[in-house]
Amino acid sequence: MRVVKFGGTSVGDPTRIVAACDIVAGKRAKGPVVVVVSAASKVTDMLLKAANAAAAGVVDAEPVVGRVRSLLDAFSLPHSLVEREVLALREALATVAKTGSLSLEHADLVASFGERFSVRTFAAVLSARGVTATAFDAFDVGMITDAQFGAAEPLSDSAARVRDALGVDGVAHAKDSVAVVTGFIGKTEDGRVTTLGRGGSDYSAALFGAAMRADEIEIWTDVDGVMTADPRVVRAARTIPVLSFTEAAELAYFGAKVLHPKTIHPAVRENIPVRVLNTFNPEGEGTVILEAGAPPDLEHPARAIASKKSITMVQVVSSRMLLAHGFLAKLFEVFARHRIAVDMVATSEVSVTLTVDRDDLLTPALNELRRIGDVQVVAGRSLVAIVGLGIGDALGIAGRVFSALARARVNIELISAGSGRANMSLVVADADADAAVRALHHAIFDERA
Ligand code: ASP
Ligand code: MG
């Protein structure tokens, strides 16, 4: 059994919906499928805007309702398919208006309608195209969560409930019909609607896949899986066929078009491969993320070159650090107390340099750091990383990295690497970041014998 998940763009306009339906039909011909869908693109944002407007006294569901109905119209489907949900949405907005403020609970209720419209539309189009399908709200097929509105977590017995409701092959309740289930949403045990957080449909797909012990989870997006570099920066970037969970997690930090590690964890834990595919290129193999990934290739361990711009480097120099114990603890305690995440660290005997990716919280922390040593802050830097299992143990990588960057006349301001690590990270000036990524990609992927 396969879980096949489509994001907002894939269910956001008639042409994409047809493409997604064709993909489902192709899979269905080969075996059982459960479909998970997001709200049509922009609909969740529109709903939250409407919820905020309602809190300010303006109840207006029409922009969303218009968008949803126009999708139905494109397939000559009756508006009555979503009538119950439209009424419930209007009622929810009226309640918010009466309350005069927007609670997290009400925001979740209003936001949930995007996916609830989406499953009904998608299942109807699928059926009309010859693949009998039934729409389900996730909470009616076992997705029961805690009451943390806006970031709910499924209860530990929800997997068993999903299995009961949909069966291990996803056809228990829907018989010969393909189940089309909402991503993103759930309900508390006492029946209040929750969401798993923005972008939560991928997480839903992984949870459903894990619950039903799917053979594979397919996440359909609008890019060719995970690429060796950002294709807008490196024209020769190509799709990475296989990634390990560790590598995917490293890349997620850099905003690579890859799933958030939390999202795929339920699947990885059950050893279920998660494949990222492109609806615009359905023949492509995409990228498959596996717990272990491909065995590290110590000759060519690099899988991708990633970068993150606009980070800030902080250097603390103190002669008191020399041979002292507890210095680093004291330093990091300051960052911890100010809730600033530190990403990269390099030390010498008398200095510590680290990077942070938001500097808006930095000022009060800097004042405290100045009591520890001389502090220098350098903004406008980029983190560039070569990611791949075994990078830290491969011979000659550093040599190639340094000469490629020297040839490109890029100055390296900080380095972090080590045995057993899945990345080598460098800091360069923002203005040099793209050139660095291109030079590294060329040296590592194109010049390979
Ligand atoms: N529709 C939700 C959002 O926009 C969930 C998702 O798309 O994954 O955040
Ligand atoms: Mg999404």
Short mmCIF file of C-alpha atoms and ligand atoms in Angstrom, two decimals:
data_model
loop_
_atom_site.label_atom_id
_atom_site.label_comp_id
_atom_site.label_asym_id
_atom_site.label_seq_id
_atom_site.Cartn_x
_atom_site.Cartn_y
_atom_site.Cartn_z
CA MET A 1 0.00 0.00 0.00
CA ARG A 2 1.13 3.50 -0.86
CA VAL A 3 0.30 6.82 0.75
CA VAL A 4 0.28 9.48 -1.94
CA LYS A 5 0.27 13.08 -0.70
CA PHE A 6 -0.40 16.19 -2.79
CA GLY A 7 0.44 19.70 -1.60
CA GLY A 8 -1.40 22.96 -2.21
CA THR A 9 -0.09 23.67 -5.71
CA SER A 10 -0.91 20.12 -6.85
CA VAL A 11 -4.57 20.59 -5.88
CA GLY A 12 -4.67 24.35 -6.51
CA ASP A 13 -5.86 24.60 -10.11
CA PRO A 14 -7.79 22.40 -12.54
CA THR A 15 -4.79 21.38 -14.67
CA ARG A 16 -2.78 20.34 -11.63
CA ILE A 17 -5.77 18.46 -10.20
CA VAL A 18 -6.08 16.48 -13.42
CA ALA A 19 -2.35 15.70 -13.34
CA ALA A 20 -2.64 14.56 -9.71
CA CYS A 21 -5.66 12.38 -10.53
CA ASP A 22 -3.75 10.75 -13.39
CA ILE A 23 -0.92 9.98 -10.98
CA VAL A 24 -3.34 8.38 -8.52
CA ALA A 25 -4.99 6.37 -11.30
CA GLY A 26 -1.58 5.05 -12.37
CA LYS A 27 -0.70 3.99 -8.81
CA ARG A 28 -4.14 2.53 -8.19
CA ALA A 29 -3.74 0.24 -11.21
CA LYS A 30 -0.73 -1.31 -9.44
CA GLY A 31 -2.13 -1.68 -5.92
CA PRO A 32 -3.93 -0.04 -3.00
CA VAL A 33 -3.45 3.68 -2.42
CA VAL A 34 -4.49 6.16 0.25
CA VAL A 35 -4.42 9.80 -0.84
CA VAL A 36 -3.64 12.67 1.55
CA VAL A 37 -4.21 16.24 0.36
CA SER A 38 -3.51 19.79 1.51
CA ALA A 39 -5.79 22.75 1.04
CA ALA A 40 -5.65 24.32 -2.44
CA SER A 41 -2.80 26.84 -2.56
CA LYS A 42 -3.47 30.11 -0.68
CA VAL A 43 -6.70 28.80 0.86
CA THR A 44 -5.25 28.30 4.36
CA ASP A 45 -3.87 31.86 4.29
CA MET A 46 -7.24 33.17 3.08
CA LEU A 47 -9.03 31.31 5.87
CA LEU A 48 -6.74 32.69 8.55
CA LYS A 49 -7.17 36.17 7.13
CA ALA A 50 -10.94 35.73 7.27
CA ALA A 51 -10.63 34.50 10.87
CA ASN A 52 -8.65 37.60 11.85
CA ALA A 53 -11.10 39.87 10.06
CA ALA A 54 -13.97 38.15 11.89
CA ALA A 55 -12.27 38.86 15.21
CA ALA A 56 -12.30 42.52 14.16
CA GLY A 57 -16.02 42.27 13.38
CA VAL A 58 -15.98 41.59 9.62
CA VAL A 59 -17.43 38.22 8.66
CA ASP A 60 -16.65 37.43 5.05
CA ALA A 61 -16.23 33.86 3.86
CA GLU A 62 -16.84 34.76 0.22
CA PRO A 63 -13.25 34.95 -1.11
CA VAL A 64 -12.57 31.40 0.09
CA VAL A 65 -15.96 30.07 -0.91
CA GLY A 66 -15.53 31.64 -4.35
CA ARG A 67 -12.13 30.01 -4.81
CA VAL A 68 -13.42 26.59 -3.78
CA ARG A 69 -16.53 26.84 -5.95
CA SER A 70 -14.52 27.91 -8.99
CA LEU A 71 -12.54 24.66 -8.72
CA LEU A 72 -15.80 22.69 -8.58
CA ASP A 73 -17.13 24.69 -11.56
CA ALA A 74 -14.05 23.80 -13.59
CA PHE A 75 -15.12 20.16 -13.33
CA SER A 76 -18.87 20.84 -13.56
CA LEU A 77 -19.30 19.50 -10.05
CA PRO A 78 -22.20 20.73 -7.87
CA HIS A 79 -21.53 23.28 -5.11
CA SER A 80 -23.58 21.06 -2.83
CA LEU A 81 -20.49 18.81 -2.46
CA VAL A 82 -19.07 21.28 0.06
CA GLU A 83 -22.29 22.92 1.24
CA ARG A 84 -22.14 21.52 4.76
CA GLU A 85 -18.56 22.73 5.16
CA VAL A 86 -19.40 26.17 3.76
CA LEU A 87 -22.19 26.55 6.33
CA ALA A 88 -19.93 25.35 9.14
CA LEU A 89 -17.22 27.80 8.06
CA ARG A 90 -19.68 30.71 8.09
CA GLU A 91 -20.88 29.64 11.50
CA ALA A 92 -17.30 29.43 12.81
CA LEU A 93 -16.53 32.93 11.53
CA ALA A 94 -19.73 34.25 13.13
CA THR A 95 -18.67 32.70 16.45
CA VAL A 96 -15.26 34.38 16.19
CA ALA A 97 -16.95 37.70 15.46
CA LYS A 98 -19.19 37.30 18.49
CA THR A 99 -16.20 36.48 20.70
CA GLY A 100 -14.34 39.52 19.38
CA SER A 101 -10.95 37.81 19.44
CA LEU A 102 -9.31 34.85 17.77
CA SER A 103 -8.31 31.97 20.02
CA LEU A 104 -5.89 29.32 18.79
CA GLU A 105 -8.76 26.88 18.97
CA HIS A 106 -10.97 28.96 16.70
CA ALA A 107 -8.08 29.63 14.31
CA ASP A 108 -7.61 25.86 13.95
CA LEU A 109 -11.30 25.30 13.37
CA VAL A 110 -11.42 27.94 10.62
CA ALA A 111 -8.12 26.80 9.03
CA SER A 112 -9.32 23.19 8.92
CA PHE A 113 -11.85 23.92 6.17
CA GLY A 114 -9.18 24.26 3.48
CA GLU A 115 -8.38 20.56 3.66
CA ARG A 116 -12.04 19.63 4.20
CA PHE A 117 -12.98 21.37 0.94
CA SER A 118 -9.99 19.86 -0.78
CA VAL A 119 -10.72 16.17 -0.07
CA ARG A 120 -14.29 16.51 -1.27
CA THR A 121 -13.29 18.19 -4.50
CA PHE A 122 -10.43 15.80 -5.16
CA ALA A 123 -12.43 12.65 -4.44
CA ALA A 124 -15.22 13.84 -6.75
CA VAL A 125 -12.83 14.60 -9.61
CA LEU A 126 -11.10 11.24 -9.12
CA SER A 127 -14.44 9.43 -9.21
CA ALA A 128 -15.53 11.34 -12.30
CA ARG A 129 -12.31 10.26 -13.98
CA GLY A 130 -12.98 6.61 -13.30
CA VAL A 131 -11.18 6.02 -9.99
CA THR A 132 -13.90 5.59 -7.37
CA ALA A 133 -12.90 7.61 -4.32
CA THR A 134 -14.32 8.61 -0.93
CA ALA A 135 -13.44 11.77 0.99
CA PHE A 136 -12.61 11.52 4.70
CA ASP A 137 -11.84 14.07 7.37
CA ALA A 138 -8.75 12.78 9.19
CA PHE A 139 -10.55 12.90 12.55
CA ASP A 140 -13.17 10.50 11.27
CA VAL A 141 -10.50 7.93 10.45
CA GLY A 142 -8.54 7.95 13.70
CA MET A 143 -6.47 11.14 13.74
CA ILE A 144 -7.06 12.06 17.37
CA THR A 145 -4.63 14.57 18.86
CA ASP A 146 -3.80 16.38 22.06
CA ALA A 147 -5.32 19.84 22.61
CA GLN A 148 -2.27 21.87 21.63
CA PHE A 149 -4.09 24.00 19.09
CA GLY A 150 -1.85 25.20 16.26
CA ALA A 151 0.72 22.46 16.87
CA ALA A 152 -1.24 19.40 17.90
CA GLU A 153 0.38 15.98 18.24
CA PRO A 154 -1.46 12.73 17.56
CA LEU A 155 -2.23 10.63 20.62
CA SER A 156 -0.24 7.42 20.86
CA ASP A 157 -3.25 5.25 20.09
CA SER A 158 -4.19 7.16 16.95
CA ALA A 159 -2.12 4.80 14.79
CA ALA A 160 -4.21 1.87 15.98
CA ARG A 161 -7.38 3.88 15.39
CA VAL A 162 -6.29 4.73 11.84
CA ARG A 163 -5.55 1.06 11.18
CA ASP A 164 -9.00 0.14 12.47
CA ALA A 165 -10.70 2.77 10.36
CA LEU A 166 -8.84 2.40 7.08
CA GLY A 167 -7.30 -1.05 7.38
CA VAL A 168 -3.65 -1.89 6.76
CA ASP A 169 -4.27 -1.63 3.04
CA GLY A 170 -6.36 1.53 3.34
CA VAL A 171 -9.50 -0.11 1.97
CA ALA A 172 -11.29 -1.37 5.10
CA HIS A 173 -13.96 1.31 5.19
CA ALA A 174 -13.83 2.59 1.69
CA LYS A 175 -14.15 -0.92 0.24
CA ASP A 176 -13.18 -0.69 -3.43
CA SER A 177 -12.94 3.04 -3.18
CA VAL A 178 -9.73 5.04 -2.76
CA ALA A 179 -9.71 6.94 0.53
CA VAL A 180 -8.86 10.63 0.11
CA VAL A 181 -7.97 11.98 3.55
CA THR A 182 -7.32 15.51 4.83
CA GLY A 183 -3.77 16.41 5.77
CA PHE A 184 -3.02 18.98 8.47
CA ILE A 185 -5.99 18.40 10.79
CA GLY A 186 -7.24 16.23 13.64
CA LYS A 187 -9.57 16.41 16.61
CA THR A 188 -9.16 16.20 20.35
CA GLU A 189 -10.74 13.30 22.19
CA ASP A 190 -13.60 15.60 23.16
CA GLY A 191 -14.24 16.54 19.55
CA ARG A 192 -12.55 19.92 19.03
CA VAL A 193 -10.79 20.42 15.68
CA THR A 194 -6.99 20.84 15.80
CA THR A 195 -4.20 21.43 13.28
CA LEU A 196 -0.70 19.97 13.30
CA GLY A 197 0.84 23.34 12.39
CA ARG A 198 1.46 25.13 9.07
CA GLY A 199 2.71 22.81 6.37
CA GLY A 200 1.40 19.93 8.48
CA SER A 201 0.07 17.81 5.61
CA ASP A 202 3.44 16.16 5.05
CA TYR A 203 3.42 15.18 8.70
CA SER A 204 -0.10 13.79 8.31
CA ALA A 205 1.02 11.72 5.31
CA ALA A 206 3.90 10.26 7.32
CA LEU A 207 1.61 9.53 10.28
CA PHE A 208 -0.96 7.80 8.09
CA GLY A 209 1.73 5.88 6.25
CA ALA A 210 3.32 4.74 9.49
CA ALA A 211 -0.06 3.80 10.98
CA MET A 212 -1.01 1.68 7.97
CA ARG A 213 2.52 0.33 7.50
CA ALA A 214 2.65 1.60 3.95
CA ASP A 215 5.30 0.23 1.61
CA GLU A 216 6.17 3.77 0.61
CA ILE A 217 5.01 7.34 1.18
CA GLU A 218 5.06 9.59 -1.87
CA ILE A 219 5.15 13.35 -1.34
CA TRP A 220 4.23 15.05 -4.62
CA THR A 221 5.44 18.64 -4.98
CA ASP A 222 6.54 20.93 -7.78
CA VAL A 223 10.28 20.17 -7.80
CA ASP A 224 12.28 17.14 -8.86
CA GLY A 225 12.94 15.80 -5.39
CA VAL A 226 15.93 17.05 -3.46
CA MET A 227 18.65 18.55 -5.64
CA THR A 228 22.45 18.59 -5.33
CA ALA A 229 22.20 22.41 -5.06
CA ASP A 230 19.60 25.12 -5.49
CA PRO A 231 18.91 24.96 -9.26
CA ARG A 232 18.46 28.73 -9.35
CA VAL A 233 22.10 29.05 -8.30
CA VAL A 234 23.65 26.04 -10.03
CA ARG A 235 22.27 25.24 -13.44
CA ALA A 236 23.89 21.80 -13.44
CA ALA A 237 22.20 20.80 -10.17
CA ARG A 238 20.60 17.36 -10.35
CA THR A 239 18.24 15.25 -8.32
CA ILE A 240 19.75 13.20 -5.51
CA PRO A 241 18.44 9.63 -5.91
CA VAL A 242 18.85 8.45 -2.29
CA LEU A 243 19.26 10.40 0.94
CA SER A 244 19.59 9.19 4.51
CA PHE A 245 17.46 10.69 7.24
CA THR A 246 20.56 12.38 8.71
CA GLU A 247 21.44 13.99 5.39
CA ALA A 248 17.85 15.10 4.83
CA ALA A 249 17.79 16.65 8.29
CA GLU A 250 21.05 18.54 7.60
CA LEU A 251 19.63 19.85 4.32
CA ALA A 252 16.33 20.87 5.87
CA TYR A 253 18.17 23.44 7.97
CA PHE A 254 19.36 25.09 4.78
CA GLY A 255 15.83 25.42 3.50
CA ALA A 256 16.48 22.91 0.72
CA LYS A 257 13.18 21.80 -0.80
CA VAL A 258 13.11 18.87 1.53
CA LEU A 259 10.77 17.73 4.21
CA HIS A 260 11.17 18.94 7.74
CA PRO A 261 12.87 16.16 9.78
CA LYS A 262 10.00 16.08 12.25
CA THR A 263 7.64 15.45 9.36
CA ILE A 264 9.23 12.27 8.13
CA HIS A 265 10.27 10.91 11.48
CA PRO A 266 7.16 8.75 12.00
CA ALA A 267 7.84 7.07 8.66
CA VAL A 268 11.58 6.71 9.08
CA ARG A 269 11.06 5.16 12.51
CA GLU A 270 8.96 2.43 10.89
CA ASN A 271 11.50 2.01 8.10
CA ILE A 272 9.11 3.29 5.46
CA PRO A 273 10.77 5.02 2.50
CA VAL A 274 9.57 8.57 1.82
CA ARG A 275 9.85 9.63 -1.81
CA VAL A 276 9.72 13.26 -2.97
CA LEU A 277 8.32 13.57 -6.49
CA ASN A 278 7.36 16.25 -9.00
CA THR A 279 3.80 16.43 -10.41
CA PHE A 280 5.22 18.37 -13.37
CA ASN A 281 7.53 15.44 -14.13
CA PRO A 282 5.70 12.30 -13.01
CA GLU A 283 8.15 10.00 -14.82
CA GLY A 284 11.04 11.22 -12.67
CA GLU A 285 12.35 8.97 -9.90
CA GLY A 286 12.54 11.84 -7.41
CA THR A 287 14.50 11.45 -4.19
CA VAL A 288 13.89 8.66 -1.74
CA ILE A 289 14.69 9.27 1.92
CA LEU A 290 15.56 6.16 3.89
CA GLU A 291 16.60 5.73 7.47
CA ALA A 292 20.08 4.55 6.51
CA GLY A 293 20.34 6.08 3.04
CA ALA A 294 22.81 4.87 0.50
CA PRO A 295 25.92 3.31 2.05
CA PRO A 296 28.46 6.12 2.45
CA ASP A 297 30.78 6.26 -0.52
CA LEU A 298 34.07 7.32 0.97
CA GLU A 299 35.45 8.21 -2.45
CA HIS A 300 32.53 10.55 -3.21
CA PRO A 301 30.61 11.15 0.01
CA ALA A 302 29.07 14.52 -0.90
CA ARG A 303 25.37 14.50 -1.70
CA ALA A 304 24.60 18.21 -1.87
CA ILE A 305 25.96 21.73 -1.50
CA ALA A 306 23.66 23.93 0.50
CA SER A 307 23.78 27.50 1.69
CA LYS A 308 21.95 29.81 4.00
CA LYS A 309 22.34 33.57 3.68
CA SER A 310 22.05 36.46 6.12
CA ILE A 311 23.49 34.78 9.15
CA THR A 312 25.52 36.55 11.80
CA MET A 313 28.90 35.57 13.18
CA VAL A 314 29.81 36.36 16.77
CA GLN A 315 33.38 36.15 18.01
CA VAL A 316 34.34 36.26 21.67
CA VAL A 317 38.03 36.66 22.48
CA SER A 318 39.23 36.21 26.03
CA SER A 319 42.61 35.39 27.46
CA ARG A 320 40.75 34.03 30.46
CA MET A 321 39.76 31.12 28.29
CA LEU A 322 43.33 29.84 28.12
CA LEU A 323 43.50 26.55 30.06
CA ALA A 324 40.36 27.48 31.98
CA HIS A 325 37.50 25.09 32.55
CA GLY A 326 33.85 26.03 32.32
CA PHE A 327 34.43 28.89 29.91
CA LEU A 328 32.36 27.46 27.09
CA ALA A 329 29.61 26.48 29.50
CA LYS A 330 29.42 30.07 30.72
CA LEU A 331 29.34 31.40 27.19
CA PHE A 332 26.63 29.07 25.92
CA GLU A 333 24.56 29.61 29.03
CA VAL A 334 24.13 33.22 27.88
CA PHE A 335 22.80 32.09 24.48
CA ALA A 336 20.53 29.51 26.11
CA ARG A 337 19.03 32.03 28.51
CA HIS A 338 18.30 34.44 25.65
CA ARG A 339 16.82 31.57 23.65
CA ILE A 340 19.20 32.06 20.74
CA ALA A 341 19.98 28.97 18.67
CA VAL A 342 23.67 28.60 17.84
CA ASP A 343 24.36 26.78 14.57
CA MET A 344 28.07 26.53 14.06
CA VAL A 345 30.98 26.82 16.47
CA ALA A 346 34.74 26.98 16.08
CA THR A 347 37.21 27.59 18.89
CA SER A 348 40.85 28.43 19.35
CA GLU A 349 42.67 28.58 22.68
CA VAL A 350 41.58 32.16 23.29
CA SER A 351 38.53 32.67 21.11
CA VAL A 352 35.16 31.22 20.24
CA THR A 353 33.37 32.04 17.00
CA LEU A 354 29.82 30.98 16.39
CA THR A 355 26.94 31.69 14.07
CA VAL A 356 23.29 32.48 14.70
CA ASP A 357 20.60 32.75 12.06
CA ARG A 358 18.58 35.53 13.57
CA ASP A 359 20.15 38.55 15.13
CA ASP A 360 16.98 40.24 16.40
CA LEU A 361 17.44 38.74 19.87
CA LEU A 362 21.15 39.34 19.98
CA THR A 363 21.57 42.77 21.59
CA PRO A 364 20.81 41.89 25.22
CA ALA A 365 22.94 38.75 24.92
CA LEU A 366 25.87 40.76 23.55
CA ASN A 367 25.87 42.99 26.60
CA GLU A 368 26.34 39.95 28.80
CA LEU A 369 28.95 38.43 26.52
CA ARG A 370 31.01 41.62 26.78
CA ARG A 371 31.51 40.79 30.45
CA ILE A 372 33.20 37.56 29.38
CA GLY A 373 35.49 38.92 26.68
CA ASP A 374 35.92 41.15 23.64
CA VAL A 375 32.98 40.68 21.34
CA GLN A 376 32.85 41.20 17.59
CA VAL A 377 29.71 40.84 15.52
CA VAL A 378 29.89 40.35 11.76
CA ALA A 379 26.55 40.35 9.94
CA GLY A 380 25.83 39.56 6.30
CA ARG A 381 27.52 36.16 6.26
CA SER A 382 26.46 32.90 4.63
CA LEU A 383 26.77 29.36 5.83
CA VAL A 384 27.82 27.02 3.04
CA ALA A 385 27.82 23.29 3.68
CA ILE A 386 28.89 20.18 1.85
CA VAL A 387 26.47 17.54 3.08
CA GLY A 388 26.87 13.76 2.94
CA LEU A 389 27.40 10.83 5.26
CA GLY A 390 31.11 10.14 5.54
CA ILE A 391 32.23 13.68 4.64
CA GLY A 392 34.16 13.88 7.87
CA ASP A 393 36.05 10.67 7.08
CA ALA A 394 36.76 11.09 3.38
CA LEU A 395 40.34 11.70 2.30
CA GLY A 396 41.03 14.75 0.21
CA ILE A 397 37.70 16.53 0.55
CA ALA A 398 39.16 19.49 2.40
CA GLY A 399 41.87 19.86 -0.23
CA ARG A 400 39.34 20.02 -3.02
CA VAL A 401 37.11 22.42 -1.13
CA PHE A 402 39.93 24.83 -0.33
CA SER A 403 41.42 24.87 -3.80
CA ALA A 404 38.02 25.27 -5.47
CA LEU A 405 37.23 28.26 -3.25
CA ALA A 406 40.69 29.75 -3.71
CA ARG A 407 40.28 29.51 -7.49
CA ALA A 408 36.91 31.26 -7.17
CA ARG A 409 38.63 33.90 -4.96
CA VAL A 410 36.27 33.25 -2.06
CA ASN A 411 37.63 33.88 1.42
CA ILE A 412 36.64 31.29 4.04
CA GLU A 413 35.96 33.02 7.35
CA LEU A 414 35.14 29.99 9.48
CA ILE A 415 35.29 26.23 9.12
CA SER A 416 33.67 23.40 11.00
CA ALA A 417 34.20 19.75 10.12
CA GLY A 418 34.98 16.54 11.90
CA SER A 419 35.21 12.81 11.75
CA GLY A 420 31.86 11.02 11.84
CA ARG A 421 30.04 14.09 10.65
CA ALA A 422 27.68 14.36 7.74
CA ASN A 423 28.74 17.87 6.77
CA MET A 424 31.57 20.31 6.40
CA SER A 425 30.41 23.87 7.01
CA LEU A 426 32.03 27.12 6.01
CA VAL A 427 31.19 30.76 6.54
CA VAL A 428 31.72 33.23 3.69
CA ALA A 429 30.49 36.76 2.93
CA ASP A 430 26.92 36.90 1.58
CA ALA A 431 28.23 38.38 -1.66
CA ASP A 432 30.43 35.30 -2.17
CA ALA A 433 27.85 32.64 -1.29
CA ASP A 434 26.52 31.85 -4.77
CA ALA A 435 30.02 31.78 -6.26
CA ALA A 436 31.11 29.44 -3.45
CA VAL A 437 28.20 27.07 -4.04
CA ARG A 438 28.87 27.02 -7.79
CA ALA A 439 32.60 26.44 -7.36
CA LEU A 440 32.05 23.64 -4.85
CA HIS A 441 29.32 22.00 -6.91
CA HIS A 442 31.58 22.04 -9.96
CA ALA A 443 34.62 20.71 -8.10
CA ILE A 444 32.71 18.01 -6.28
CA PHE A 445 30.11 16.82 -8.79
CA ASP A 446 31.38 17.75 -12.28
CA GLU A 447 35.09 17.14 -11.97
CA ARG A 448 34.51 13.69 -10.56
CA ALA A 449 36.48 11.21 -12.62
N1 ASP B 1 -2.79 23.78 4.30
C1 ASP B 1 -1.86 23.79 5.39
C2 ASP B 1 -0.94 24.99 5.26
O1 ASP B 1 -1.04 25.76 4.31
C3 ASP B 1 -1.09 22.51 5.50
C4 ASP B 1 -0.20 22.15 4.33
O2 ASP B 1 -0.29 22.73 3.26
O3 ASP B 1 0.61 21.25 4.49
O4 ASP B 1 -0.13 25.21 6.12
MG MG B 2 2.67 22.18 2.07
#
